[in-house]
mmCIF file of N, CA and C in Angstrom:
data_model
loop_
_atom_site.group_PDB
_atom_site.id
_atom_site.type_symbol
_atom_site.label_atom_id
_atom_site.label_comp_id
_atom_site.label_asym_id
_atom_site.label_seq_id
_atom_site.Cartn_x
_atom_site.Cartn_y
_atom_site.Cartn_z
ATOM 1 N N UNK A 777 -6.436 122.385 18.773
ATOM 2 C CA UNK A 777 -5.473 122.963 19.727
ATOM 3 C C UNK A 777 -5.663 122.461 21.079
ATOM 4 N N UNK A 778 -6.617 122.469 21.328
ATOM 5 C CA UNK A 778 -7.180 121.975 22.592
ATOM 6 C C UNK A 778 -6.487 120.758 23.347
ATOM 7 N N UNK A 779 -6.560 119.656 22.378
ATOM 8 C CA UNK A 779 -5.984 118.627 22.519
ATOM 9 C C UNK A 779 -4.573 118.557 22.869
ATOM 10 N N UNK A 780 -4.212 119.447 21.856
ATOM 11 C CA UNK A 780 -2.793 119.716 22.021
ATOM 12 C C UNK A 780 -1.949 120.414 23.208
ATOM 13 N N UNK A 781 -2.866 121.425 23.723
ATOM 14 C CA UNK A 781 -2.718 121.752 24.842
ATOM 15 C C UNK A 781 -2.847 121.064 26.123
ATOM 16 N N UNK A 782 -3.632 120.007 26.070
ATOM 17 C CA UNK A 782 -3.994 119.127 27.311
ATOM 18 C C UNK A 782 -2.597 118.069 27.223
ATOM 19 N N UNK A 783 -2.402 117.522 25.913
ATOM 20 C CA UNK A 783 -1.221 116.527 26.128
ATOM 21 C C UNK A 783 0.550 117.077 26.587
ATOM 22 N N UNK A 784 0.216 118.499 26.311
ATOM 23 C CA UNK A 784 1.444 119.061 26.699
ATOM 24 C C UNK A 784 1.459 119.252 28.576
ATOM 25 N N UNK A 785 0.273 119.042 29.064
ATOM 26 C CA UNK A 785 0.192 119.305 30.275
ATOM 27 C C UNK A 785 0.568 117.771 30.740
ATOM 28 N N UNK A 786 0.993 116.929 29.919
ATOM 29 C CA UNK A 786 1.262 115.437 30.620
ATOM 30 C C UNK A 786 2.762 115.268 30.901
ATOM 31 N N UNK A 787 3.242 114.597 31.641
ATOM 32 C CA UNK A 787 4.609 114.448 31.976
ATOM 33 C C UNK A 787 5.514 113.649 30.717
ATOM 34 N N UNK A 788 6.635 114.011 29.955
ATOM 35 C CA UNK A 788 7.110 113.309 28.836
ATOM 36 C C UNK A 788 6.974 112.186 28.345
ATOM 37 N N UNK A 789 7.017 111.119 29.777
ATOM 38 C CA UNK A 789 6.639 109.570 29.203
ATOM 39 C C UNK A 789 5.133 109.414 28.957
ATOM 40 N N UNK A 790 4.528 109.855 29.815
ATOM 41 C CA UNK A 790 3.119 109.718 29.399
ATOM 42 C C UNK A 790 2.553 110.265 28.376
ATOM 43 N N UNK A 791 3.161 111.389 27.729
ATOM 44 C CA UNK A 791 2.791 112.048 26.664
ATOM 45 C C UNK A 791 3.575 110.959 25.471
ATOM 46 N N UNK A 792 4.526 110.118 25.666
ATOM 47 C CA UNK A 792 5.178 109.558 24.544
ATOM 48 C C UNK A 792 3.967 108.418 24.548
ATOM 49 N N UNK A 793 3.555 107.312 25.634
ATOM 50 C CA UNK A 793 2.420 106.855 25.454
ATOM 51 C C UNK A 793 1.492 106.992 24.728
ATOM 52 N N UNK A 794 0.922 107.863 25.082
ATOM 53 C CA UNK A 794 -0.473 108.567 24.280
ATOM 54 C C UNK A 794 -0.167 108.598 22.794
ATOM 55 N N UNK A 795 1.016 109.177 22.387
ATOM 56 C CA UNK A 795 1.053 109.255 20.930
ATOM 57 C C UNK A 795 1.632 108.207 20.425
ATOM 58 N N UNK A 796 2.571 107.349 21.213
ATOM 59 C CA UNK A 796 2.442 106.070 20.194
ATOM 60 C C UNK A 796 1.376 105.226 20.318
ATOM 61 N N UNK A 797 0.496 105.113 21.132
ATOM 62 C CA UNK A 797 -0.613 104.121 21.516
ATOM 63 C C UNK A 797 -1.679 104.456 20.440
ATOM 64 N N UNK A 798 -1.923 105.904 20.509
ATOM 65 C CA UNK A 798 -3.299 106.763 19.884
ATOM 66 C C UNK A 798 -2.899 107.248 18.577
ATOM 67 N N UNK A 799 -1.755 107.842 18.416
ATOM 68 C CA UNK A 799 -1.664 108.635 17.386
ATOM 69 C C UNK A 799 -0.811 107.693 16.391
ATOM 70 N N UNK A 800 0.050 107.191 16.968
ATOM 71 C CA UNK A 800 1.248 106.276 15.821
ATOM 72 C C UNK A 800 0.558 104.576 15.733
ATOM 73 N N UNK A 801 -0.321 104.409 16.381
ATOM 74 C CA UNK A 801 -1.304 103.424 16.444
ATOM 75 C C UNK A 801 -0.557 102.099 17.051
ATOM 76 N N UNK A 802 0.576 102.290 17.807
ATOM 77 C CA UNK A 802 1.082 100.771 18.057
ATOM 78 C C UNK A 802 0.371 100.129 19.588
ATOM 79 N N UNK A 803 0.938 99.064 19.083
ATOM 80 C CA UNK A 803 0.523 97.828 20.429
ATOM 81 C C UNK A 803 0.924 98.385 21.683
ATOM 82 N N UNK A 804 0.779 97.704 22.960
ATOM 83 C CA UNK A 804 1.442 98.182 23.984
ATOM 84 C C UNK A 804 2.648 97.593 23.845
ATOM 85 N N UNK A 805 2.821 96.327 23.483
ATOM 86 C CA UNK A 805 4.114 95.369 22.985
ATOM 87 C C UNK A 805 5.265 96.528 22.357
ATOM 88 N N UNK A 806 4.594 96.773 21.298
ATOM 89 C CA UNK A 806 5.246 97.795 20.461
ATOM 90 C C UNK A 806 6.022 99.363 21.225
ATOM 91 N N UNK A 807 4.982 99.836 22.030
ATOM 92 C CA UNK A 807 5.424 100.661 22.550
ATOM 93 C C UNK A 807 6.475 100.764 23.698
ATOM 94 N N UNK A 808 6.251 99.500 24.204
ATOM 95 C CA UNK A 808 6.854 99.274 25.471
ATOM 96 C C UNK A 808 8.472 99.223 24.775
ATOM 97 N N UNK A 809 8.481 98.667 23.851
ATOM 98 C CA UNK A 809 9.931 98.269 22.902
ATOM 99 C C UNK A 809 10.522 99.467 22.561
ATOM 100 N N UNK A 810 9.563 100.533 21.940
ATOM 101 C CA UNK A 810 10.025 101.721 21.867
ATOM 102 C C UNK A 810 10.360 102.464 22.914
ATOM 103 N N UNK A 811 10.053 102.555 23.912
ATOM 104 C CA UNK A 811 10.279 102.970 25.470
ATOM 105 C C UNK A 811 11.204 102.560 26.082
ATOM 106 N N UNK A 812 11.464 101.269 25.927
ATOM 107 C CA UNK A 812 12.450 100.331 26.924
ATOM 108 C C UNK A 812 11.611 100.310 27.963
ATOM 109 N N UNK A 813 10.618 99.824 27.958
ATOM 110 C CA UNK A 813 10.032 99.587 29.355
ATOM 111 C C UNK A 813 9.023 98.047 29.135
ATOM 112 N N UNK A 814 8.602 97.938 29.926
ATOM 113 C CA UNK A 814 7.662 96.622 30.290
ATOM 114 C C UNK A 814 6.297 97.452 29.839
ATOM 115 N N UNK A 815 5.441 96.192 29.053
ATOM 116 C CA UNK A 815 4.278 96.496 29.097
ATOM 117 C C UNK A 815 3.162 96.699 30.125
ATOM 118 N N UNK A 816 3.365 96.338 31.252
ATOM 119 C CA UNK A 816 2.724 96.936 31.955
ATOM 120 C C UNK A 816 2.786 98.527 32.531
ATOM 121 N N UNK A 817 4.015 98.764 32.490
ATOM 122 C CA UNK A 817 4.334 100.279 32.872
ATOM 123 C C UNK A 817 3.904 101.124 31.516
ATOM 124 N N UNK A 818 3.434 100.640 30.290
ATOM 125 C CA UNK A 818 2.910 101.440 29.202
ATOM 126 C C UNK A 818 1.481 101.455 29.793
ATOM 127 N N UNK A 819 0.751 100.142 29.729
ATOM 128 C CA UNK A 819 -0.406 100.314 30.641
ATOM 129 C C UNK A 819 -0.987 101.341 31.610
ATOM 130 N N UNK A 820 0.233 101.364 32.491
ATOM 131 C CA UNK A 820 -0.069 102.425 33.677
ATOM 132 C C UNK A 820 0.149 103.608 33.431
ATOM 133 N N UNK A 821 1.002 103.865 32.765
ATOM 134 C CA UNK A 821 0.761 105.330 32.400
ATOM 135 C C UNK A 821 0.162 105.611 31.318
ATOM 136 N N UNK A 822 -0.535 104.869 30.141
ATOM 137 C CA UNK A 822 -1.530 105.245 29.516
ATOM 138 C C UNK A 822 -2.856 105.567 30.255
ATOM 139 N N UNK A 823 -3.093 104.806 31.252
ATOM 140 C CA UNK A 823 -4.145 104.908 32.167
ATOM 141 C C UNK A 823 -4.333 106.415 32.852
ATOM 142 N N UNK A 824 -2.834 106.467 33.463
ATOM 143 C CA UNK A 824 -2.820 107.585 34.351
ATOM 144 C C UNK A 824 -2.933 109.141 33.536
ATOM 145 N N UNK A 825 -2.470 109.009 32.054
ATOM 146 C CA UNK A 825 -2.254 109.775 31.313
ATOM 147 C C UNK A 825 -3.521 110.548 30.771
ATOM 148 N N UNK A 826 -4.746 109.258 30.561
ATOM 149 C CA UNK A 826 -6.119 109.201 30.232
ATOM 150 C C UNK A 826 -6.983 109.989 31.270
ATOM 151 N N UNK A 827 -6.764 109.655 32.747
ATOM 152 C CA UNK A 827 -7.265 110.537 33.375
ATOM 153 C C UNK A 827 -7.000 111.710 33.647
ATOM 154 N N UNK A 828 -5.885 112.316 33.512
ATOM 155 C CA UNK A 828 -5.474 113.582 33.484
ATOM 156 C C UNK A 828 -5.884 114.198 32.232
ATOM 157 N N UNK A 829 -6.174 113.572 31.236
ATOM 158 C CA UNK A 829 -6.649 114.178 30.131
ATOM 159 C C UNK A 829 -8.051 114.298 30.215
ATOM 160 N N UNK A 830 -8.748 113.514 30.929
ATOM 161 C CA UNK A 830 -10.056 113.847 30.910
ATOM 162 C C UNK A 830 -10.669 114.850 31.932
ATOM 163 N N UNK A 831 -9.214 114.867 33.059
ATOM 164 C CA UNK A 831 -9.734 116.218 34.127
ATOM 165 C C UNK A 831 -9.425 117.339 33.283
ATOM 166 N N UNK A 832 -8.402 117.574 32.203
ATOM 167 C CA UNK A 832 -7.972 119.012 31.725
ATOM 168 C C UNK A 832 -8.940 119.009 30.767
ATOM 169 N N UNK A 833 -9.540 118.038 30.147
ATOM 170 C CA UNK A 833 -10.674 118.301 29.061
ATOM 171 C C UNK A 833 -11.953 118.334 29.471
ATOM 172 N N UNK A 834 -12.125 117.848 30.576
ATOM 173 C CA UNK A 834 -13.425 118.103 30.959
ATOM 174 C C UNK A 834 -14.706 118.068 30.343
ATOM 175 N N UNK A 835 -15.530 118.714 29.921
ATOM 176 C CA UNK A 835 -17.011 118.656 29.432
ATOM 177 C C UNK A 835 -16.493 118.435 28.130
ATOM 178 N N UNK A 836 -15.853 119.050 27.395
ATOM 179 C CA UNK A 836 -15.173 118.800 25.759
ATOM 180 C C UNK A 836 -15.121 117.673 25.637
ATOM 181 N N UNK A 837 -14.492 116.444 26.252
ATOM 182 C CA UNK A 837 -14.396 115.350 25.978
ATOM 183 C C UNK A 837 -15.980 114.327 26.482
ATOM 184 N N UNK A 838 -16.485 114.621 27.235
ATOM 185 C CA UNK A 838 -17.861 114.134 27.755
ATOM 186 C C UNK A 838 -19.053 114.510 26.616
ATOM 187 N N UNK A 839 -19.401 115.986 26.581
ATOM 188 C CA UNK A 839 -20.544 116.232 25.658
ATOM 189 C C UNK A 839 -19.617 117.251 24.597
ATOM 190 N N UNK A 840 -19.646 116.846 23.317
ATOM 191 C CA UNK A 840 -18.833 117.916 22.393
ATOM 192 C C UNK A 840 -19.735 119.017 22.045
ATOM 193 N N UNK A 841 -21.117 118.690 22.104
ATOM 194 C CA UNK A 841 -22.321 119.905 21.859
ATOM 195 C C UNK A 841 -23.009 119.573 20.829
ATOM 196 N N UNK A 842 -24.109 120.073 20.359
ATOM 197 C CA UNK A 842 -24.505 119.970 18.820
ATOM 198 C C UNK A 842 -23.822 120.314 17.722
ATOM 199 N N UNK A 843 -23.056 121.471 17.915
ATOM 200 C CA UNK A 843 -22.232 122.169 16.799
ATOM 201 C C UNK A 843 -21.255 120.796 16.316
ATOM 202 N N UNK A 844 -21.297 119.934 16.754
ATOM 203 C CA UNK A 844 -20.372 118.757 16.224
ATOM 204 C C UNK A 844 -21.040 117.598 15.930
ATOM 205 N N UNK A 845 -22.173 117.644 16.200
ATOM 206 C CA UNK A 845 -23.159 116.428 15.728
ATOM 207 C C UNK A 845 -24.273 117.199 14.778
ATOM 208 N N UNK A 846 -24.428 117.406 13.609
ATOM 209 C CA UNK A 846 -25.387 118.123 13.118
ATOM 210 C C UNK A 846 -26.561 116.945 13.331
ATOM 211 N N UNK A 847 -28.071 117.227 13.143
ATOM 212 C CA UNK A 847 -29.041 116.584 13.246
ATOM 213 C C UNK A 847 -29.067 115.703 11.836
ATOM 214 N N UNK A 848 -28.963 114.297 12.656
ATOM 215 C CA UNK A 848 -29.050 113.272 11.519
ATOM 216 C C UNK A 848 -27.856 112.082 11.646
ATOM 217 N N UNK A 849 -26.761 113.079 12.011
ATOM 218 C CA UNK A 849 -25.651 112.088 12.305
ATOM 219 C C UNK A 849 -25.461 111.186 12.668
ATOM 220 N N UNK A 850 -26.289 111.346 14.229
ATOM 221 C CA UNK A 850 -26.124 110.000 15.216
ATOM 222 C C UNK A 850 -26.933 108.974 14.622
ATOM 223 N N UNK A 851 -28.191 109.413 13.811
ATOM 224 C CA UNK A 851 -28.802 108.186 13.317
ATOM 225 C C UNK A 851 -28.104 107.320 12.165
ATOM 226 N N UNK A 852 -27.565 108.130 11.470
ATOM 227 C CA UNK A 852 -26.869 107.588 10.247
ATOM 228 C C UNK A 852 -25.479 106.805 10.666
ATOM 229 N N UNK A 853 -24.804 107.214 11.880
ATOM 230 C CA UNK A 853 -24.003 106.470 12.510
ATOM 231 C C UNK A 853 -24.437 105.226 13.118
ATOM 232 N N UNK A 854 -25.527 105.620 13.863
ATOM 233 C CA UNK A 854 -25.835 103.899 14.449
ATOM 234 C C UNK A 854 -26.192 103.034 13.444
ATOM 235 N N UNK A 855 -27.005 103.699 12.368
ATOM 236 C CA UNK A 855 -27.300 102.765 11.057
ATOM 237 C C UNK A 855 -25.812 102.137 10.624
ATOM 238 N N UNK A 856 -24.779 102.812 10.229
ATOM 239 C CA UNK A 856 -23.779 102.650 9.814
ATOM 240 C C UNK A 856 -23.112 101.383 11.039
ATOM 241 N N UNK A 857 -23.047 101.634 11.894
ATOM 242 C CA UNK A 857 -22.533 100.893 13.297
ATOM 243 C C UNK A 857 -23.207 99.347 13.078
ATOM 244 N N UNK A 858 -24.821 99.949 13.083
ATOM 245 C CA UNK A 858 -25.382 98.373 13.688
ATOM 246 C C UNK A 858 -26.087 97.914 12.072
ATOM 247 N N UNK A 859 -25.622 98.384 11.207
ATOM 248 C CA UNK A 859 -26.177 97.718 9.692
ATOM 249 C C UNK A 859 -27.516 97.888 9.456
#
């Protein structure tokens, strides 16, 4: 719910960009087509939205804490990532 509450703080077009780009996994060009704007506008709105989300979410975005990363998860993730 924290992320949904943070999304609700965004202006409608910025929220639409975030949803299309990161939830629907559309490219910049696809999101621009859907919104009827230029790819540059999508990039700008996305950047501003990410900045606001960082500010709203604060430390929850930067450090989710040990409850979200049980011991050994980081090592396993690094081994998976690096092979």
